Amino acid sequence: MNEIMITTEKLTKKFGEFTAVDQISFDVHKGEIFGFLGANGAGKTTAMRMLCGLLLPTSGKATVAGYDVYRQNEKIKRNIGYMSQKFSLYEDLTVKENMKFYGGIYGKSDAYIKQKTSFILDQLHLNSEANKLVKSIPLGWKQKLAFSVAIFHEPGIVFLDEPTGGVDPVTRRDFWKLIYEAADTGITIFVTTHYMDEAEYCNRVCIMVDGRIEALDSPGQLIKTYNAQSMDDVFLKLARKAVRVDD
Amino acid sequence: MRTLRFLLQKEFRQIFRDPSILRIILVLPVIQLLILPWAADYEIKEIKLAVVDLDHSGYSMKMINKIISSEYFVLTDYSSSYLSALDDVDKDKADLVLQIPVNFEKDLIKESQAKLFIAINAINGVKANLGGAYLQNIIQDYNREVRLQWKQIPRFSPETQIEITSSNWFNPLMNYKYFMVPGILVLLLTMVGTNLTAVNIVREKEIGTIEQINVTPVRKFHFILGKLIPFWILGLFVLTIGLGISRFVYGIIPAGNFGTIYVLAAVYLLAVLGLGLLLSTYSANQQQAMLLSFFIMMIFVLMSGLYTSIDSMPGWAKMITKFNPVTYFIEVMRMVVLKGSSLTDIRYHLLAITGFAVVLNGWAVVSYRKRS
């Protein structure tokens, strides 16, 4: 648990006058499930997009998988997986074709793709749907599939941006089971959410308010520190400080 | 290369699964090529003529008959007063009014000269100009016939007459379809190339899959090639269908080499695909992309010399046509199809189109960013 996978130091992103992410500093260790919490517009997604190499930081330092986000962002991309808020598999390709495509563009061999595809189909019980177009399968399955595709190339870190938006509690629980299974294989999980029950599944959580980090600790420790009943309580205590209006 | 293979495979699968794309590349060219060339005809026929014959003489009747027996005019009214004929013009029942004055025959015989009056409805300038000119031609012809009748077999004509005989090179029958079809084909390629590419990429933006691609190590160059190659092939396919229709429906067999057409089309498609790519980098959604490409297409069509001759445009407009890739390709198509020009004849056009391809694609590659 000591190898550091992500480190940031005073990482900042400004859009004109607006400071979306304000000098955040934290470390994420290998195999950790690191939760990024915050109200809408707190800067979670912006922070994540900088780490994934989709957005250029304004100032501060950050490395992901040992690579610098400014200069080595293409190297970072070999080592990460990403699942965005928007559902981003190709709806007009089949389940199998999506896996083949994403495996292929990460440079995986045909043998690897074949073996990994059948592993995932078994894991998700999707064998009967393998040759169906993605648009025809239910949302819950799509989300699980999107996660599996995001870690298809076995990256060191996977970034999940509000991965369980809009699905029912049962599917969310199934989804977290997948996350745990992935974490067990040594993949570091960086996940943003605003579901507080999900926050409790994380090893450590970081609560963002108005672009800054207000608290960072394990859920149990946070509840103790803030003298709260639950993570919900902790979050409400901190989030009330927000002055920024939801965008 | 392996990455490109996966990108291409994905793109082709999506294309063949999208019925709207197949419709656009199969049905659109066929319909346009079957309809437009018949409508886009410069020849003016069936000009509506109202005659005001105040003379009612043998000569006036003969002249009217001569005018109507030409295929250009239809007699829509034979009225007794100029005012009622003008009323026809008002109601759009007549384009031209020919007034034959009283004593037309008498003056013609006695004084060897007579006056006629033509009033032209100039709302449609082309029709008015050509109609007026045709009518004058026919009347002059009639005039000559009358003179010949009187001066029975003269030894020499007292008046020298210059008669002009012309022959139409490259399009001897002046068949406008020979002129329009190659041009319309170029427009089709332009629309297919620009629109399909722009909309395709912007759709990936809207769905969010482009972001997913942007977090992968796929290189920008590969991504762009993965988009260009399929649409390039589709473009050449549309061209082939179009040339087939020109051959089998209009009987147009290029005087030049098919190879020349394909070489030009291959480079030209790169240019219009590059334009589509460029539009996609500046549009956030499909509506924006469609509007942008619609706007550009309007200018491209009107400033390309497809419908109006570039030679008769004012100087500044001529300059604009030089920055329009469509101009060059339409010119080349006409040169190759009608004149049989070879690659050496069109090398400057090829060079210009290559320039467009390089600039547009270069610009698109620079402005497409994986990271914002």
Coordinates of C-alpha atoms in Angstrom, one line a residue, chain A residues 49 53-56 69-70 73-74 77-78 82 84 86-90 92-94 97 100-102 104-106 108-110 113 133, chain B residues 2-3 5-7 9-10 13-14 17-18 203-219 223 227 370-372:
Chain A
R49 CA -9.8 15.5 -16.2
G53 CA -4.6 14.3 -19.5
L54 CA -7.8 15.7 -20.9
L55 CA -7.2 19.1 -19.4
L56 CA -4.1 21.1 -19.0
V69 CA 0.8 15.5 -16.3
Y70 CA 2.3 18.4 -18.3
N73 CA 0.4 12.9 -20.6
E74 CA 0.5 10.4 -23.5
K77 CA -2.7 7.3 -21.0
R78 CA -1.0 3.9 -21.5
Y82 CA -11.2 6.1 -17.7
S84 CA -16.7 9.2 -17.9
K86 CA -21.4 10.2 -20.1
F87 CA -21.8 6.6 -21.1
S88 CA -19.1 6.2 -23.7
L89 CA -19.3 2.8 -25.3
Y90 CA -20.3 2.6 -29.0
D92 CA -23.9 0.7 -32.6
L93 CA -21.2 -1.9 -31.9
T94 CA -21.9 -5.2 -30.2
E97 CA -16.9 -5.5 -30.7
K100 CA -12.2 -5.8 -29.2
F101 CA -12.0 -2.2 -30.3
Y102 CA -10.8 -0.8 -26.9
G104 CA -7.1 -3.1 -29.9
I105 CA -6.4 0.6 -29.6
Y106 CA -4.5 -0.1 -26.4
K108 CA -3.3 -5.6 -27.0
S109 CA -2.7 -8.9 -28.9
D110 CA -5.5 -10.9 -30.5
I113 CA -8.3 -9.7 -26.4
L133 CA -25.6 -4.1 -30.0
Chain B
R2 CA -2.4 -2.1 -35.9
T3 CA -4.3 0.7 -34.1
R5 CA -6.7 -1.3 -38.4
F6 CA -9.0 -1.3 -35.3
L7 CA -10.1 2.2 -35.9
Q9 CA -12.8 -1.8 -38.6
K10 CA -14.9 0.1 -36.1
R13 CA -19.0 -1.4 -39.0
Q14 CA -20.7 1.8 -37.9
R17 CA -25.0 -0.3 -39.6
D18 CA -26.2 3.3 -40.1
R203 CA -21.6 13.0 -33.2
E204 CA -18.8 11.2 -31.3
K205 CA -18.2 14.5 -29.5
E206 CA -21.9 14.6 -28.5
I207 CA -22.1 11.0 -27.4
G208 CA -18.8 11.4 -25.5
T209 CA -17.0 8.6 -27.2
I210 CA -14.4 11.0 -28.5
E211 CA -13.4 11.8 -24.9
Q212 CA -13.0 8.1 -24.3
I213 CA -10.7 7.9 -27.3
N214 CA -8.8 11.0 -26.0
V215 CA -7.8 9.2 -22.8
T216 CA -6.4 6.3 -24.8
P217 CA -2.9 6.4 -26.3
V218 CA -4.4 6.5 -29.8
R219 CA -2.4 9.1 -31.7
F223 CA -7.6 8.9 -35.2
K227 CA -11.9 8.9 -40.0
K370 CA -6.7 15.6 -27.3
R371 CA -6.2 17.9 -24.4
S372 CA -8.0 21.2 -23.9

